[in-house]
PDB file of C-alpha atoms and ligand atoms in Angstrom:
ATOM      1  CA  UNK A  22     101.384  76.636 116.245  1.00 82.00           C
ATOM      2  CA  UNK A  23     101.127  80.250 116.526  1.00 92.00           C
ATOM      3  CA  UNK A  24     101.801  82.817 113.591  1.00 98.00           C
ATOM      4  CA  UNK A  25     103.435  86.069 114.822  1.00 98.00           C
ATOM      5  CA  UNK A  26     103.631  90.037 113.892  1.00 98.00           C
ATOM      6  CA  UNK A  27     106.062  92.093 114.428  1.00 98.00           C
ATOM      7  CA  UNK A  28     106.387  96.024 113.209  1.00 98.00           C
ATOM      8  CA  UNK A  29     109.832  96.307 111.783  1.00 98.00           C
ATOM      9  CA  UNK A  30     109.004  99.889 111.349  1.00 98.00           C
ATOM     10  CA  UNK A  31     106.166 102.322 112.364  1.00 98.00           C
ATOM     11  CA  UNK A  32     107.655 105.808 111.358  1.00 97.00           C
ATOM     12  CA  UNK A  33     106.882 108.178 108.363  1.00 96.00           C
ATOM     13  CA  UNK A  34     108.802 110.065 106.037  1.00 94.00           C
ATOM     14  CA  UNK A  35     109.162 112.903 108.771  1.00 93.00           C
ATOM     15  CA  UNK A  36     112.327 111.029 110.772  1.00 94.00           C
ATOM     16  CA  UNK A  37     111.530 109.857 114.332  1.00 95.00           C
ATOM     17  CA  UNK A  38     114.417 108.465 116.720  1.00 95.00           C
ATOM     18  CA  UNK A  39     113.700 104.675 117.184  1.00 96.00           C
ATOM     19  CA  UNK A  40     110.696 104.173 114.544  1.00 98.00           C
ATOM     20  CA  UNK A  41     112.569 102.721 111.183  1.00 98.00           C
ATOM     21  CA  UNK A  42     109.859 102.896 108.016  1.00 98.00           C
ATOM     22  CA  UNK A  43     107.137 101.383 107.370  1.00 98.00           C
ATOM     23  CA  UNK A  44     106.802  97.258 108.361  1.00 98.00           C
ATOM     24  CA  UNK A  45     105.270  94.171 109.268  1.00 98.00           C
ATOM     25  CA  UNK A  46     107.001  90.719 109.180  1.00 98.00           C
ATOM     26  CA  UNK A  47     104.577  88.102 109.660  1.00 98.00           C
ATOM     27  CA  UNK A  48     105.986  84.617 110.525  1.00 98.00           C
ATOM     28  CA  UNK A  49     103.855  80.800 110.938  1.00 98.00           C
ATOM     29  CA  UNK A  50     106.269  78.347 111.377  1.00 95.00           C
ATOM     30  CA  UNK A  51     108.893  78.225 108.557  1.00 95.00           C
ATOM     31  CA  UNK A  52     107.719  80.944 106.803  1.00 98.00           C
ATOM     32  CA  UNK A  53     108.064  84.920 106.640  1.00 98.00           C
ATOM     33  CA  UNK A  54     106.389  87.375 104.797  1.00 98.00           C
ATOM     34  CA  UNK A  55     107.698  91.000 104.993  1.00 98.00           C
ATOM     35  CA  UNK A  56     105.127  93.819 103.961  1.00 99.00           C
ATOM     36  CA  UNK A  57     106.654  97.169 102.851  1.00 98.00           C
ATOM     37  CA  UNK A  58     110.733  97.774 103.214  1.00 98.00           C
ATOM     38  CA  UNK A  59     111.106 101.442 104.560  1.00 98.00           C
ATOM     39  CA  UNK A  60     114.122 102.727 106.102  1.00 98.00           C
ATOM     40  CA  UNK A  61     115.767 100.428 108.393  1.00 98.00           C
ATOM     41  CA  UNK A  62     113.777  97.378 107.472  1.00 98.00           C
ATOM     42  CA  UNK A  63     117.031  95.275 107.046  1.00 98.00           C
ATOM     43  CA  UNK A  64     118.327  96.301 110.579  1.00 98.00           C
ATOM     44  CA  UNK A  65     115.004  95.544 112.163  1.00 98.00           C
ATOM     45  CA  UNK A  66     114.488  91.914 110.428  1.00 98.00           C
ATOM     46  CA  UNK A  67     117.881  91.475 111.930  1.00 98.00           C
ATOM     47  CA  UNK A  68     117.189  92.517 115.069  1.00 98.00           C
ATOM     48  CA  UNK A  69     113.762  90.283 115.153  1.00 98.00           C
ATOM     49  CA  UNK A  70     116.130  87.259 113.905  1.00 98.00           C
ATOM     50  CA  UNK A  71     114.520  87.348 110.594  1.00 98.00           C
ATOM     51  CA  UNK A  72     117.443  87.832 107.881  1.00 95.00           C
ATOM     52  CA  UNK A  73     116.527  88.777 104.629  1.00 97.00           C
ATOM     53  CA  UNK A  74     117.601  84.993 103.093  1.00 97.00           C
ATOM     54  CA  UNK A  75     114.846  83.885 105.136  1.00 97.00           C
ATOM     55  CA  UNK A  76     111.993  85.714 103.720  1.00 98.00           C
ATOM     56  CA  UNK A  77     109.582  84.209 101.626  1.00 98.00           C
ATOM     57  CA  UNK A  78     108.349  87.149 100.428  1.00 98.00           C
ATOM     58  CA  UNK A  79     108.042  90.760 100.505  1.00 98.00           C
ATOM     59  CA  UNK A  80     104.930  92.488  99.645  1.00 98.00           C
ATOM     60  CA  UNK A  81     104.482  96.165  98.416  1.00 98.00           C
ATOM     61  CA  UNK A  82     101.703  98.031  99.253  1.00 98.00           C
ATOM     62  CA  UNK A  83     102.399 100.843  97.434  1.00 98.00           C
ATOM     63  CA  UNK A  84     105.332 103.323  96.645  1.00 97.00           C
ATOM     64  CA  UNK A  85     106.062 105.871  98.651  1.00 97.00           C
ATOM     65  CA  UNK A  86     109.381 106.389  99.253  1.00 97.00           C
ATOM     66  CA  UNK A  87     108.861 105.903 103.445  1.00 97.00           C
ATOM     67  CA  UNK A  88     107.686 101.890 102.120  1.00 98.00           C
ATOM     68  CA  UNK A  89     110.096 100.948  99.986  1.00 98.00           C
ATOM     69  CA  UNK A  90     113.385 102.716 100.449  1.00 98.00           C
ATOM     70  CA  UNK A  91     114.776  99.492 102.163  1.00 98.00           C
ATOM     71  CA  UNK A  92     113.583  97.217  99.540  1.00 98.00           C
ATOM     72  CA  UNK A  93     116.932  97.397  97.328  1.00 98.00           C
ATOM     73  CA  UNK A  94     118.856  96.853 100.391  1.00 98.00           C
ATOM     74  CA  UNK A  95     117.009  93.680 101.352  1.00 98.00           C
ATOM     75  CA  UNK A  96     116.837  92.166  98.515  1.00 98.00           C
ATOM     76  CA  UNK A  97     121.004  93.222  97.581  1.00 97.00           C
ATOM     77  CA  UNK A  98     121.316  91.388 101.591  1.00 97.00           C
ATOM     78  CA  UNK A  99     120.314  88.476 100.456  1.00 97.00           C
ATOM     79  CA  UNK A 100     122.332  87.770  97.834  1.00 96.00           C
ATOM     80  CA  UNK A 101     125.124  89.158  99.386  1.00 94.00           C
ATOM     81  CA  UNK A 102     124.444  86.690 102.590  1.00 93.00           C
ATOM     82  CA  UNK A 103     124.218  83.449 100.025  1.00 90.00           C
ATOM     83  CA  UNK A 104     127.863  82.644 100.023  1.00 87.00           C
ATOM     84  CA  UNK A 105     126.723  81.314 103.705  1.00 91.00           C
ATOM     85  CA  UNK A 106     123.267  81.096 103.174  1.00 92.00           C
ATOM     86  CA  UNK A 107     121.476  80.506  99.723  1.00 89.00           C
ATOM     87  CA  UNK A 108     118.310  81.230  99.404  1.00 91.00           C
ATOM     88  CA  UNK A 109     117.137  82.068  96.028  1.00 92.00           C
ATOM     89  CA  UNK A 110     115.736  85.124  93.872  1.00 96.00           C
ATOM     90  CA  UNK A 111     113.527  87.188  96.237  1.00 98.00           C
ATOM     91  CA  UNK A 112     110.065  87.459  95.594  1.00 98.00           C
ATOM     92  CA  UNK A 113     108.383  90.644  95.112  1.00 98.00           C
ATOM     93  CA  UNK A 114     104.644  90.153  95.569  1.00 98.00           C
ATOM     94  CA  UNK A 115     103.693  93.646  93.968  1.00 98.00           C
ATOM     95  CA  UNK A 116     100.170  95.442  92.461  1.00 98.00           C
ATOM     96  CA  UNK A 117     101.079  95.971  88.164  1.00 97.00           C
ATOM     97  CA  UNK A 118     101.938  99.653  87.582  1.00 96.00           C
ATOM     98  CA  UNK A 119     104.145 101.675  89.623  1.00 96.00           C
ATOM     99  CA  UNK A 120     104.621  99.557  92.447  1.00 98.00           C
ATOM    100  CA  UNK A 121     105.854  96.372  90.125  1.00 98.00           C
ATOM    101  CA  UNK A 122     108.411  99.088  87.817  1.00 98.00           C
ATOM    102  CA  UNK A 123     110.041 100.197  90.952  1.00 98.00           C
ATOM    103  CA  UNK A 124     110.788  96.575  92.336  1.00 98.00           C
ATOM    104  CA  UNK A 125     112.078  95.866  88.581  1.00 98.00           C
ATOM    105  CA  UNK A 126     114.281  98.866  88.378  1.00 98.00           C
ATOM    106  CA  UNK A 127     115.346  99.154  91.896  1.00 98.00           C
ATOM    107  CA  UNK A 128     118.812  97.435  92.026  1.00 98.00           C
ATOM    108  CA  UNK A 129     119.609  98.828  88.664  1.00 97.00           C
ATOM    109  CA  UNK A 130     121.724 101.670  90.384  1.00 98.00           C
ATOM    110  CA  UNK A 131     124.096  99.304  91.671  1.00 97.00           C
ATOM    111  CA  UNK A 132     124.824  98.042  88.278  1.00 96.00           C
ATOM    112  CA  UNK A 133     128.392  99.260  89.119  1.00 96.00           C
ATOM    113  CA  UNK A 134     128.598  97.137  92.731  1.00 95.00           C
ATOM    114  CA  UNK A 135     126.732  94.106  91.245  1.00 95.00           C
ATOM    115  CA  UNK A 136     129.747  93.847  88.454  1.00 95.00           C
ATOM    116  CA  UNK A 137     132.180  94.524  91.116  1.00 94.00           C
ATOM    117  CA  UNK A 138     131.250  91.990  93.350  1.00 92.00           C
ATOM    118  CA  UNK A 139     130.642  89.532  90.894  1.00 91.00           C
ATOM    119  CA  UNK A 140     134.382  89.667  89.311  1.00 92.00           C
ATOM    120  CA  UNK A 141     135.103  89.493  93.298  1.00 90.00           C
ATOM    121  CA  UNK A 142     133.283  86.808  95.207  1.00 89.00           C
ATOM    122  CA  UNK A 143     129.547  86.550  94.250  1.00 89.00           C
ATOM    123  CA  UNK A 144     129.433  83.841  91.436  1.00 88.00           C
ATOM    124  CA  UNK A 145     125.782  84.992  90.146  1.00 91.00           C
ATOM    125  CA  UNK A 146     123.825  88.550  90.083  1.00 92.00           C
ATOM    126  CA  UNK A 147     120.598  89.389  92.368  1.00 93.00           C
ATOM    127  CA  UNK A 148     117.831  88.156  91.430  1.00 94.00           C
ATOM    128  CA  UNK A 149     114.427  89.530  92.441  1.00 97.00           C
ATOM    129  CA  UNK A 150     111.159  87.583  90.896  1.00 98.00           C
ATOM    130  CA  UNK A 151     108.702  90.531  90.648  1.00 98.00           C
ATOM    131  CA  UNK A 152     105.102  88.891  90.904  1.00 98.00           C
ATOM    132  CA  UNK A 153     102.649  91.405  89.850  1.00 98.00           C
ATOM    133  CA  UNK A 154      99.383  91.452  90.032  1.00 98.00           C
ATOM    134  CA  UNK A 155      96.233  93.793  88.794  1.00 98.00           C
ATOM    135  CA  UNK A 156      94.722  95.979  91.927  1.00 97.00           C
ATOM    136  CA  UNK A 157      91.500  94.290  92.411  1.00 97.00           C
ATOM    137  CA  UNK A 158      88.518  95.940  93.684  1.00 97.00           C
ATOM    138  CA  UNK A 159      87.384  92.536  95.584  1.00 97.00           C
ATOM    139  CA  UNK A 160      89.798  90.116  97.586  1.00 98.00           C
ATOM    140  CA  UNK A 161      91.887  88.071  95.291  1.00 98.00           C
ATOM    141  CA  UNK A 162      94.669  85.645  96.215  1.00 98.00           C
ATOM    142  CA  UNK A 163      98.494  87.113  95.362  1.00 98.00           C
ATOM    143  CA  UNK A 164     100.466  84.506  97.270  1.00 98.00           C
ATOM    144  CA  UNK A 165     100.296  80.994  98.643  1.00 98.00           C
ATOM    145  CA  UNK A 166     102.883  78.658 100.495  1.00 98.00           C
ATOM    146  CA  UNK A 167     103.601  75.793  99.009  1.00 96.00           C
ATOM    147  CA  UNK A 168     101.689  73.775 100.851  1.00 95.00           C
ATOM    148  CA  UNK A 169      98.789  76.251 100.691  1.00 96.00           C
ATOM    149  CA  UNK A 170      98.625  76.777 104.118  1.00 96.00           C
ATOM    150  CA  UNK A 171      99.398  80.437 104.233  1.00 98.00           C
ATOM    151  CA  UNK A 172      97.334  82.665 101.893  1.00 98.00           C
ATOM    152  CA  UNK A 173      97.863  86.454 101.088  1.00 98.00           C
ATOM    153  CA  UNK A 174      95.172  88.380  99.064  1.00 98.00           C
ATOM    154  CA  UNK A 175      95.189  92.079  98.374  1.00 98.00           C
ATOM    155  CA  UNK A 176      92.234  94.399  97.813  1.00 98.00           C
ATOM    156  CA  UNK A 177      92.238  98.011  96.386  1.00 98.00           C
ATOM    157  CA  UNK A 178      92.248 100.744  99.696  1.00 98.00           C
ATOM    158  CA  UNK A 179      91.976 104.691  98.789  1.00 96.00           C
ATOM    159  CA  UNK A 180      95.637 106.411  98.847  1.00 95.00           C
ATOM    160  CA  UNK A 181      94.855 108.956  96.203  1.00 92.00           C
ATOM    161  CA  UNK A 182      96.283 110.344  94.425  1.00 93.00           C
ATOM    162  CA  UNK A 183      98.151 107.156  94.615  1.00 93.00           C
ATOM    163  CA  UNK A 184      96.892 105.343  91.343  1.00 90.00           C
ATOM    164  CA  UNK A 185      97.726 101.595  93.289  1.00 95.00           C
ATOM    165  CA  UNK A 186      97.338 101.046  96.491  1.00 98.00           C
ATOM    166  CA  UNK A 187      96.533  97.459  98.578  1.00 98.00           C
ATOM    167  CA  UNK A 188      95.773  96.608 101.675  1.00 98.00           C
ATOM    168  CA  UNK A 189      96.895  92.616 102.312  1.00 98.00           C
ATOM    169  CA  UNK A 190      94.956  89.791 104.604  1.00 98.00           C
ATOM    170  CA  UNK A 191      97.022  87.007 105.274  1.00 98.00           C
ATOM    171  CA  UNK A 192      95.278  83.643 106.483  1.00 98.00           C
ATOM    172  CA  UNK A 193      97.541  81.068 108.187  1.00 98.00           C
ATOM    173  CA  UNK A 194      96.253  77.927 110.124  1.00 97.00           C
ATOM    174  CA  UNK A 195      96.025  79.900 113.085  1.00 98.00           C
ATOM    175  CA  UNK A 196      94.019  83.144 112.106  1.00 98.00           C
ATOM    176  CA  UNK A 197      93.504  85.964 110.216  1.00 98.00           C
ATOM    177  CA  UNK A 198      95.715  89.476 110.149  1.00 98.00           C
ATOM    178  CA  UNK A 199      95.002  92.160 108.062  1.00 98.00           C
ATOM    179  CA  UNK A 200      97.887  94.783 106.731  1.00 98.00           C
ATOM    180  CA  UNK A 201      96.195  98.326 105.726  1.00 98.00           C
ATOM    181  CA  UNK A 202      99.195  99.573 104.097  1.00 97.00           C
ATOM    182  CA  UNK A 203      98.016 103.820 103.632  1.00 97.00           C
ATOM    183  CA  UNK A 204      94.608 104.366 102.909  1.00 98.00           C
ATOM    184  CA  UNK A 205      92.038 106.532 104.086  1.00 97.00           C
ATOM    185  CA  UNK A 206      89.734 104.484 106.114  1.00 97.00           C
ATOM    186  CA  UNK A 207      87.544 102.726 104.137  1.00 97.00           C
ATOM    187  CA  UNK A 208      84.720  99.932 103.345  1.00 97.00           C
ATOM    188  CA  UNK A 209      87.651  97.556 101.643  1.00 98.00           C
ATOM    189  CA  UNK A 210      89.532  97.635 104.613  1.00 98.00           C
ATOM    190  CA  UNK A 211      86.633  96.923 107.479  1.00 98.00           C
ATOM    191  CA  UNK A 212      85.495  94.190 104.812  1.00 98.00           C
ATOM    192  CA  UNK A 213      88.809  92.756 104.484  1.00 98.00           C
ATOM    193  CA  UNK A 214      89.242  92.959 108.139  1.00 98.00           C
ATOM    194  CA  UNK A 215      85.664  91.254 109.117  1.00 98.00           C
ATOM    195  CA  UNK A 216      86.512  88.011 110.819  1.00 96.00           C
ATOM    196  CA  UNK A 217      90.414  88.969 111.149  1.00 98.00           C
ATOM    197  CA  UNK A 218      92.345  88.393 114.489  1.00 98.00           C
ATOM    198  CA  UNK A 219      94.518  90.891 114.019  1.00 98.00           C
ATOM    199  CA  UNK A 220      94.197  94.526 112.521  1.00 98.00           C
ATOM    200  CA  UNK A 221      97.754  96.421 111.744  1.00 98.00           C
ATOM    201  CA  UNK A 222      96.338  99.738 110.710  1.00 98.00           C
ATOM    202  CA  UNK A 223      97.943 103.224 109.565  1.00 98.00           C
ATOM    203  CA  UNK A 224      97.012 105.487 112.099  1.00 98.00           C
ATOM    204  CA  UNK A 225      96.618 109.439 112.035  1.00 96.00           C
ATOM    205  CA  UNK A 226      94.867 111.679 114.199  1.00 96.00           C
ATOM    206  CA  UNK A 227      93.179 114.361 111.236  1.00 91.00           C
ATOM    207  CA  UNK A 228      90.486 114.932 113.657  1.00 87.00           C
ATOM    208  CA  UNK A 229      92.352 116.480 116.406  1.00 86.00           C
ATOM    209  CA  UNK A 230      94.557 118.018 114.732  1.00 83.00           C
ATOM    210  CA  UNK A 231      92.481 119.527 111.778  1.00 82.00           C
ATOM    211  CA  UNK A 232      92.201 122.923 113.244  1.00 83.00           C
ATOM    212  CA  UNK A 233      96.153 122.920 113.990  1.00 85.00           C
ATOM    213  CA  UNK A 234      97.033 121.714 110.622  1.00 82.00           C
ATOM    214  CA  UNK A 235      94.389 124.008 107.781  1.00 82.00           C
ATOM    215  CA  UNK A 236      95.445 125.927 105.048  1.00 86.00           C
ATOM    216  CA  UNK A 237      98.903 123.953 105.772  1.00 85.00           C
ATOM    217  CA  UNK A 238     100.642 121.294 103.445  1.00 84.00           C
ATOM    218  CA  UNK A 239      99.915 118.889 106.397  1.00 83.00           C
ATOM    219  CA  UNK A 240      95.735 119.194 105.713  1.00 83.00           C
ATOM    220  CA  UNK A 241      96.768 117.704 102.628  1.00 84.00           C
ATOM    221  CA  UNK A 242      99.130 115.095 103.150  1.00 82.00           C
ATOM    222  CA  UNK A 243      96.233 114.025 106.478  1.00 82.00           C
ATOM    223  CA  UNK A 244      93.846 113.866 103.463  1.00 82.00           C
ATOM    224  CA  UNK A 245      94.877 110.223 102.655  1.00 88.00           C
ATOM    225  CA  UNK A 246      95.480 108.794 105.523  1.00 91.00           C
ATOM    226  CA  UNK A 247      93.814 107.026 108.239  1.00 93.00           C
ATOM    227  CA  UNK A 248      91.988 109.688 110.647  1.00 97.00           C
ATOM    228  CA  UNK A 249      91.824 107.602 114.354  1.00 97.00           C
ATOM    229  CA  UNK A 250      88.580 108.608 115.242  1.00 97.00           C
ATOM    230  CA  UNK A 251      87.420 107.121 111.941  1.00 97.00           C
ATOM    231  CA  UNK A 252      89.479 104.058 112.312  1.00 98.00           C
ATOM    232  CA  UNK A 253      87.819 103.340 115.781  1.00 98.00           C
ATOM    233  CA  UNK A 254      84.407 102.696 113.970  1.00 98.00           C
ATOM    234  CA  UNK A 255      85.588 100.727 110.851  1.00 98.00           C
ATOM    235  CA  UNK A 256      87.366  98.280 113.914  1.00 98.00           C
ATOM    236  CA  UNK A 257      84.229  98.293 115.705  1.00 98.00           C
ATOM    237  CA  UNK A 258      81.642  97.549 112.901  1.00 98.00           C
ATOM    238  CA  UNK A 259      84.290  94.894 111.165  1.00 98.00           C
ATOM    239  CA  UNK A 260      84.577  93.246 114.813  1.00 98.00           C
ATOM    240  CA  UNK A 261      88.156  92.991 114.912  1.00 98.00           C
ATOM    241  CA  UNK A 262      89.134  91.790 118.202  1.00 98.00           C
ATOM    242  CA  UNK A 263      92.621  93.499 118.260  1.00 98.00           C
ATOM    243  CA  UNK A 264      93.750  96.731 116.570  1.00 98.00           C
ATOM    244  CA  UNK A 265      97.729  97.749 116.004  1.00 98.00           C
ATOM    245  CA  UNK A 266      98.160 101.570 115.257  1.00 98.00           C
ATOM    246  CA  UNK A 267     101.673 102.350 112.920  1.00 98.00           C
ATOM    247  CA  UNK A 268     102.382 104.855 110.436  1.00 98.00           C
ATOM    248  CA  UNK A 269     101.857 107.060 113.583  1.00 97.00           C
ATOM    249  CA  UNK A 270     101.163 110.613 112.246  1.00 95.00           C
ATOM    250  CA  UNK A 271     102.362 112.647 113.632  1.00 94.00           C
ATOM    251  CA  UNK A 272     105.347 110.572 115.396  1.00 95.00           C
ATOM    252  CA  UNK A 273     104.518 110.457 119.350  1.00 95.00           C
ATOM    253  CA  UNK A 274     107.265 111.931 121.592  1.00 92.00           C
ATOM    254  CA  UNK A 275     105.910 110.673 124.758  1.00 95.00           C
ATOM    255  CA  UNK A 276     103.760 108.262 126.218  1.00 96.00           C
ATOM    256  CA  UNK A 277     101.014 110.506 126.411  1.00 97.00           C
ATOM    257  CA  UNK A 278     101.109 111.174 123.109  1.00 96.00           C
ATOM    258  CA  UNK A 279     100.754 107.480 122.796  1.00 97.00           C
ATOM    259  CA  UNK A 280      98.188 107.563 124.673  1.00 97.00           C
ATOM    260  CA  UNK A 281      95.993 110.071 122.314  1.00 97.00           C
ATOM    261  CA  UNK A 282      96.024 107.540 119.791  1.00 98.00           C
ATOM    262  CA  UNK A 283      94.218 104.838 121.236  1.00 98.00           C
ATOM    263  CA  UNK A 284      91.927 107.745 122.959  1.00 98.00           C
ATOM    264  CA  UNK A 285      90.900 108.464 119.450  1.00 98.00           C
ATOM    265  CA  UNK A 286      90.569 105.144 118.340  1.00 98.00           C
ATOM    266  CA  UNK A 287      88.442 104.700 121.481  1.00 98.00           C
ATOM    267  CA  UNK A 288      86.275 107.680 120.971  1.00 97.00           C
ATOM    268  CA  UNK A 289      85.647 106.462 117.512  1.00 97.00           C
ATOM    269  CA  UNK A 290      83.337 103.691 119.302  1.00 98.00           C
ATOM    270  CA  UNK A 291      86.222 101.025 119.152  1.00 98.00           C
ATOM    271  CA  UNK A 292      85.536  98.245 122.487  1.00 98.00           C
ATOM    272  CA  UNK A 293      87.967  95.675 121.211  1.00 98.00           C
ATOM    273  CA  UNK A 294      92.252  95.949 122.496  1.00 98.00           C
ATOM    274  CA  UNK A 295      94.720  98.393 120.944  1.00 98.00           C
ATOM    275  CA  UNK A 296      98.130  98.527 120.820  1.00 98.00           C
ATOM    276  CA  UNK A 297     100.188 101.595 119.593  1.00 98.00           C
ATOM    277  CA  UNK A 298     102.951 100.547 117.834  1.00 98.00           C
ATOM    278  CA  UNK A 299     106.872 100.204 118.424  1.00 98.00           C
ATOM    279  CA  UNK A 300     109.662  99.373 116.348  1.00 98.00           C
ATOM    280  CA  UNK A 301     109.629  95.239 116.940  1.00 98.00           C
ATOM    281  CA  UNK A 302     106.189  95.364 118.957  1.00 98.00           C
ATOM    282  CA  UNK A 303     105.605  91.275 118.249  1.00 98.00           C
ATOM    283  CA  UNK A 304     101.716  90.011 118.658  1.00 98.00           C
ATOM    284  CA  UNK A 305     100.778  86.685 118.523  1.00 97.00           C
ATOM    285  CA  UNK A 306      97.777  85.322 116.724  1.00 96.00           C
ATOM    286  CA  UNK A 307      96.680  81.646 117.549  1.00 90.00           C
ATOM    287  CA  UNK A 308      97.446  79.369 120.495  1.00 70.00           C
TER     288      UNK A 308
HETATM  289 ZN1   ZN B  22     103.453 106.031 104.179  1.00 71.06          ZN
HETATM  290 ZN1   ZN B  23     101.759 106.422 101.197  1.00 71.06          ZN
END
């Protein structure tokens, strides 16, 4: 068996032609875990044959608006698509506080639609089971398949002033992948990521660009983010053989500026493969 990732978005808030928001499906066998829902994430599970019926799960790292502006739509998708395809309540793996309230509240805006199609064709409303859990400062379980082959646990990563933000690790019977969500880089991270096969990391390139971007709005939004020169030396000390770059900050407009990030990750001591994201970049993990 092999599990697979692929970025269903690996844009920002700033708008970039061809990068949706912020993504990752990850599939083994039957089942599919989204993480995050940013703009475009139903178009993208579409296009990487993943409707939203056939999620398992989707998993919030945090909110920011670029994470989980999709999130109504998938989850309003899905019941929409279960007159040909039902598939349950979708669950909403999500850390207590803020993250948990907006995945509760979310499809009440659409009261007015809901009631609409209900006295029209949908027998039932949407249902979204909201599964919340306490940030923890260690690894802790969140999510298991039924068969507990697939495990997701979350871990607290440093997004501040962000009061919750996680970074996930799923393990599936062919390996390890680890989901930073947006954090600063950070010891949770290269612990959670020691031993992993595959590392999707938020990727921005403070370093380069600090000179470019002080006493300007962007030093402080680069503050809590992932600086690539950093990142290259959490990859290298946690011994992660593979290392995805998304979130790309800013958005690359050529291949060369595709380029720079992995140069940065490189220069930050990293030997191991990277990839710079695309919109439905797919990597395999396992045999
Ligand atoms: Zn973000
Ligand atoms: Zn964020």
């Amino acid at each position: 068996m092999t599990t697979s990732v692929t970025l269903t978005g690996t844009g920002v808030p700033h708008p970039s032609p061809g990068r949706a928001g912020a993504g990752v499906l990850v599939r083994c066998g039957d089942i599919a875990l989204q993480f995050d829902a940013g703009r475009g994430t139903v178009l993208r599970l579409a296009e990487a044959g993943c409707a939203p019926h056939q999620l398992d799960a989707a998993f919030l790292t945090h909110v920011h608006s670029d994470h989980v502006a999709d999130l109504a739509d998938v989850a309003l998708t899905r019941w929409v698509q279960q007159t040909l395809h039902p598939a349950g309540p979708l669950t909403i793996v999500a850390p207590e506080g803020e993250s948990a309230t907006f995945a509760r509240r979310m499809l009440d805006p659409y009261d007015h639609d809901i009631a609409v199609r209900m006295a029209h064709v949908q027998p039932s409303p949407p249902e979204v089971d909201v599964r919340a859990f306490p940030v923890p400062v260690t690894p802790e379980a969140v999510w298991r398949s039924a068969d507990g082959a697939v495990v997701v646990e979350a871990v607290a990563v440093h997004h501040e002033p962000v009061a919750e933000a996680v970074a996930y690790r799923v393990t599936t019977p062919d390996g390890v992948v680890v989901v930073s969500g947006d954090t600063r880089v950070c010891a949770e991270v290269e612990d959670l990521a020691r031993g992993a096969d595959l590392l999707v990391h938020e990727a921005c390139r403070t370093t380069v660009m600090a000179e470019l971007i002080a006493g300007t709005p962007f030093e402080r939004i680069f503050d809590y983010h992932a600086d690539t020169v950093a990142l290259g030396g959490l990859a290298e000390r946690a011994g992660v053989p593979h290392v995805v770059l998304t979130h790309l900050i800013p958005p690359p407009a050529s291949s060369d500026d595709e380029r720079a990030f992995a140069d940065d990750v490189r220069a930050g001591g990293y030997t191991g493969a990277i990839a710079v994201g695309a919109d439905l970049d797919t990597f395999t993990v396992g045999a």
